[in-house]
Short mmCIF file of C-alpha atoms in Angstrom, two decimals:
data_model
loop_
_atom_site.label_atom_id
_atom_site.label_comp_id
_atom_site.label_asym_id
_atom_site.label_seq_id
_atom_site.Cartn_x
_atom_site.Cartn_y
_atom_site.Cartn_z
CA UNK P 90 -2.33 -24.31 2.09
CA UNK P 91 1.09 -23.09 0.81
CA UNK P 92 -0.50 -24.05 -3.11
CA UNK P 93 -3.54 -22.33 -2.39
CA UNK P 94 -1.78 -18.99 -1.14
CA UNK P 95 0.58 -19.18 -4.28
CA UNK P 96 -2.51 -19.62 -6.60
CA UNK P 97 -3.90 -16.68 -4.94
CA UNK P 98 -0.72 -14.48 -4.73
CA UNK P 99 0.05 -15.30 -8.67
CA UNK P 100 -3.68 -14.29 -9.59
CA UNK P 101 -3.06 -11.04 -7.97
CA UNK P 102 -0.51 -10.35 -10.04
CA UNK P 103 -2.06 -11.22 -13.33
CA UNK P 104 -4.96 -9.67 -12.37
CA UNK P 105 -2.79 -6.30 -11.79
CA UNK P 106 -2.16 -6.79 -15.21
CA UNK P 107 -5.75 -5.73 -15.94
CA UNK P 108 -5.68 -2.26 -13.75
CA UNK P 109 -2.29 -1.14 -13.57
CA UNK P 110 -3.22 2.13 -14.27
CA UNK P 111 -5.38 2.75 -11.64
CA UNK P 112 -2.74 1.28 -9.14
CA UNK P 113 0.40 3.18 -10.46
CA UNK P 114 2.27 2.70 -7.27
CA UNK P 115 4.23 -0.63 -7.55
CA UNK P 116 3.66 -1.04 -3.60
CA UNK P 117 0.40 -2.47 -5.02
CA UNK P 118 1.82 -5.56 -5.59
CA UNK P 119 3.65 -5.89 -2.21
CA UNK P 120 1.07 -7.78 -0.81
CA UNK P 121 0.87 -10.31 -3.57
CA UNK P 122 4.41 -11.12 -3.17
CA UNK P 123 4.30 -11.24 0.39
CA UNK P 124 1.67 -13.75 -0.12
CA UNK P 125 3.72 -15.84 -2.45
CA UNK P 126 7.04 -15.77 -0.39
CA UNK P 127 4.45 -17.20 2.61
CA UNK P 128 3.58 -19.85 0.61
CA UNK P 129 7.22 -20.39 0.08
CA UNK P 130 7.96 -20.72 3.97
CA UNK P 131 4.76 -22.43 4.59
CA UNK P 132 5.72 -25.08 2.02
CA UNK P 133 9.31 -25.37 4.45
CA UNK P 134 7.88 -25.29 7.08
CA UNK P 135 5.47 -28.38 6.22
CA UNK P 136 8.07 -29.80 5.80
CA UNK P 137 9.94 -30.02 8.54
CA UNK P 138 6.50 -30.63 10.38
CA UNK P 139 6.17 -33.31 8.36
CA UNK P 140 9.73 -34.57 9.28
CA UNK P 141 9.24 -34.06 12.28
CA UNK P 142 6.50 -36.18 12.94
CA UNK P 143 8.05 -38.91 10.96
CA UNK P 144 10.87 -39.17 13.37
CA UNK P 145 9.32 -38.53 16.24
CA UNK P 146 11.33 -35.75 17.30
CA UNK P 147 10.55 -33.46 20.14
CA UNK P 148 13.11 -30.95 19.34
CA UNK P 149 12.05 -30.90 15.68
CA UNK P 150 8.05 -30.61 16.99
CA UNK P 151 8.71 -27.76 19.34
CA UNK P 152 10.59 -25.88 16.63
CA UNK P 153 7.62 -26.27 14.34
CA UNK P 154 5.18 -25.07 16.84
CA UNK P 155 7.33 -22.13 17.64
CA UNK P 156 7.35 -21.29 14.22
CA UNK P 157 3.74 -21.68 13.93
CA UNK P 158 2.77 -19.40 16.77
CA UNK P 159 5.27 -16.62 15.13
CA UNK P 160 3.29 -17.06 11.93
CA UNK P 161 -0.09 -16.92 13.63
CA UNK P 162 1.61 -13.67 15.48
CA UNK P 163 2.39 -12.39 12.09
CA UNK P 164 -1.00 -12.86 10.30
CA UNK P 165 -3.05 -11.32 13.36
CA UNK P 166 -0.75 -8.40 13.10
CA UNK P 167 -1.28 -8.26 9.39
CA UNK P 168 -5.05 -8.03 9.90
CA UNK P 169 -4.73 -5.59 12.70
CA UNK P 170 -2.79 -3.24 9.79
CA UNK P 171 -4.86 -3.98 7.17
CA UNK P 172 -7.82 -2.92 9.38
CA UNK P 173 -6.09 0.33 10.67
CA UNK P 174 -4.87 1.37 6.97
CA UNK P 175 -8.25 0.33 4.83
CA UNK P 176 -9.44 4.27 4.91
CA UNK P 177 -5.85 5.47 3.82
CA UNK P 178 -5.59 2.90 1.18
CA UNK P 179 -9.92 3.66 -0.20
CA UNK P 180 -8.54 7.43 -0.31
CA UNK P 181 -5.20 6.20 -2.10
CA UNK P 182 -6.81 4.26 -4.71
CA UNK P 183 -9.65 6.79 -5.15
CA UNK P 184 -7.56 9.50 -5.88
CA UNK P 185 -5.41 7.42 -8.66
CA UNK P 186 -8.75 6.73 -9.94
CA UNK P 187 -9.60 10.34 -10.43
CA UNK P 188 -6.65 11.18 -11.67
CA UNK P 189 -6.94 8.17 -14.45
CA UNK P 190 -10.59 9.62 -15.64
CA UNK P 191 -9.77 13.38 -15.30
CA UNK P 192 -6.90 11.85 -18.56
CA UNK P 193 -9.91 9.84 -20.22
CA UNK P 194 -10.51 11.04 -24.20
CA UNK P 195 -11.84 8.00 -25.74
CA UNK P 196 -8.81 6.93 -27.46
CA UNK P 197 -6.01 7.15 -25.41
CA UNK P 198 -4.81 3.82 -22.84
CA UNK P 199 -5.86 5.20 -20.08
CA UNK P 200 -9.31 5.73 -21.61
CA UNK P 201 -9.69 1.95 -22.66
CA UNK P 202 -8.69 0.56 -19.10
CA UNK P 203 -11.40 2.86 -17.45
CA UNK P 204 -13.78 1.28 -20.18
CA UNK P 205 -12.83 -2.10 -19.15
CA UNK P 206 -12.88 -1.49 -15.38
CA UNK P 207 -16.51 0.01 -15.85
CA UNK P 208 -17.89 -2.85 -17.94
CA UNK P 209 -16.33 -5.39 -15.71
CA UNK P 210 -17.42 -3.70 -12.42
CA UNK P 211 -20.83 -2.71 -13.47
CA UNK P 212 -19.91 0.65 -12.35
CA UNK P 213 -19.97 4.19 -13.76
CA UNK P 214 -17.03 6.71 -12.41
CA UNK P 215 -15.42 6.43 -9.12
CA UNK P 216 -18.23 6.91 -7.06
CA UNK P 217 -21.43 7.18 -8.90
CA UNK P 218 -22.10 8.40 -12.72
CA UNK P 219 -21.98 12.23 -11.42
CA UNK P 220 -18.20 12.20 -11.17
CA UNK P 221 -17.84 12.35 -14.91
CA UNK P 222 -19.42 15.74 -14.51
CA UNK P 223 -16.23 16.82 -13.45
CA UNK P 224 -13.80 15.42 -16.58
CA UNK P 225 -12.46 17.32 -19.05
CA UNK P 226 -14.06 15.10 -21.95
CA UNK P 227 -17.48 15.66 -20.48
CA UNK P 228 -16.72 19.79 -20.72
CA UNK P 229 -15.11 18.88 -23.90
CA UNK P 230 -17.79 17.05 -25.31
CA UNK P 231 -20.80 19.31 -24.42
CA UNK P 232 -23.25 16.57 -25.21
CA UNK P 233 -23.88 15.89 -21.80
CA UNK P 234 -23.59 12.32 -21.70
CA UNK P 235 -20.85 9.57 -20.10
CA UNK P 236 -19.07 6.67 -22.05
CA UNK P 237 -21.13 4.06 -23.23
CA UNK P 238 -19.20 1.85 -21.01
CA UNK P 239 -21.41 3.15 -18.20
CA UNK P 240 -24.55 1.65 -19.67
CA UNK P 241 -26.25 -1.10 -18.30
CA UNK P 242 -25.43 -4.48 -20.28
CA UNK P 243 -29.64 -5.19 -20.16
CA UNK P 244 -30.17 -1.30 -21.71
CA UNK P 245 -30.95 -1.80 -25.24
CA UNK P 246 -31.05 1.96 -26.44
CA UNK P 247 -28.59 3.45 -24.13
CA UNK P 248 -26.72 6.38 -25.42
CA UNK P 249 -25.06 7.39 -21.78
CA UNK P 250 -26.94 10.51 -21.50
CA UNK P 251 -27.35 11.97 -17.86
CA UNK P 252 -31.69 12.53 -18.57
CA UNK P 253 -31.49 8.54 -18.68
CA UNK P 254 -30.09 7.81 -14.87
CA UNK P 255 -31.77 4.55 -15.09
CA UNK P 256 -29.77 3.30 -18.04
CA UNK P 257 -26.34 3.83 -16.01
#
């Protein structure tokens, strides 16, 4: 278990890599960590489970099942958060996200993350392709279309234009 949680918490982290400008608070990663330094004490406390049973010791068994129950205490009350904080943290990340596409250009950083993130996602803007209605490249541009990173991978011919909903 404690490998599996470390795989997961250090593919978190490279995956940040990926969309670090959409989460540009470094709290992001909290989680990840947490996860790791779990694995960490979950590899200890194996261990002296392990130990334990090995020696046959009922001091050493109670103390892991203490420590067990605390942990179970701890991840129930993690999901209990996570559950009470989801809508804070939707609004949190959709407002980054807003703020990353109102900067988009074509050419800038910013612009070629928000390329990726739509081509990987199969997505277009932060809710639907209408938000790009709002950007100052779409005023800018005047030819009312969105990036071509908004068409669908099967759309041959797709130029991004708003008249071709289908495409997006």
């Amino acid at each position: 278990a404690a490998a599996g949680l470390s795989y997961v918490g250090a593919y978190v982290i490279n995956t940040y890599k990926s969309y670090d400008n959409f989460l540009q608070d470094k709290y992001a990663l909290l989680p990840a960590v947490i996860i790791i330094c779990v694995a960490v004490v979950m590899f200890i406390i194996g261990l002296i489970g392990c130990c334990a049973t090995f020696r046959e010791s009922r001091v050493g068994l109670g103390l892991f099942l203490a420590i067990i129950l605390v942990i179970f205490i701890a991840e129930v009350s993690a999901f209990v958060l996570g559950f009470v904080y989801r809508e804070k943290v939707k609004t949190d990340v959709q407002g980054t996200m807003r703020s990353v596409f109102e900067k988009y250009d074509g050419k800038n950083p910013e612009s070629t993350v928000v390329d990726y993130l739509q081509e990987q996602l199969h997505c277009c803007g932060v809710k639907n392709y209408s938000d790009w209605t709002t950007t100052q490249w779409f005023n800018s541009t005047g030819n009312n279309s969105v990036p071509l990173s908004c068409c669908q991978q099967e759309a041959k011919n797709c130029t991004g234009h708003l008249d071709q909903p289908q495409e997006l």
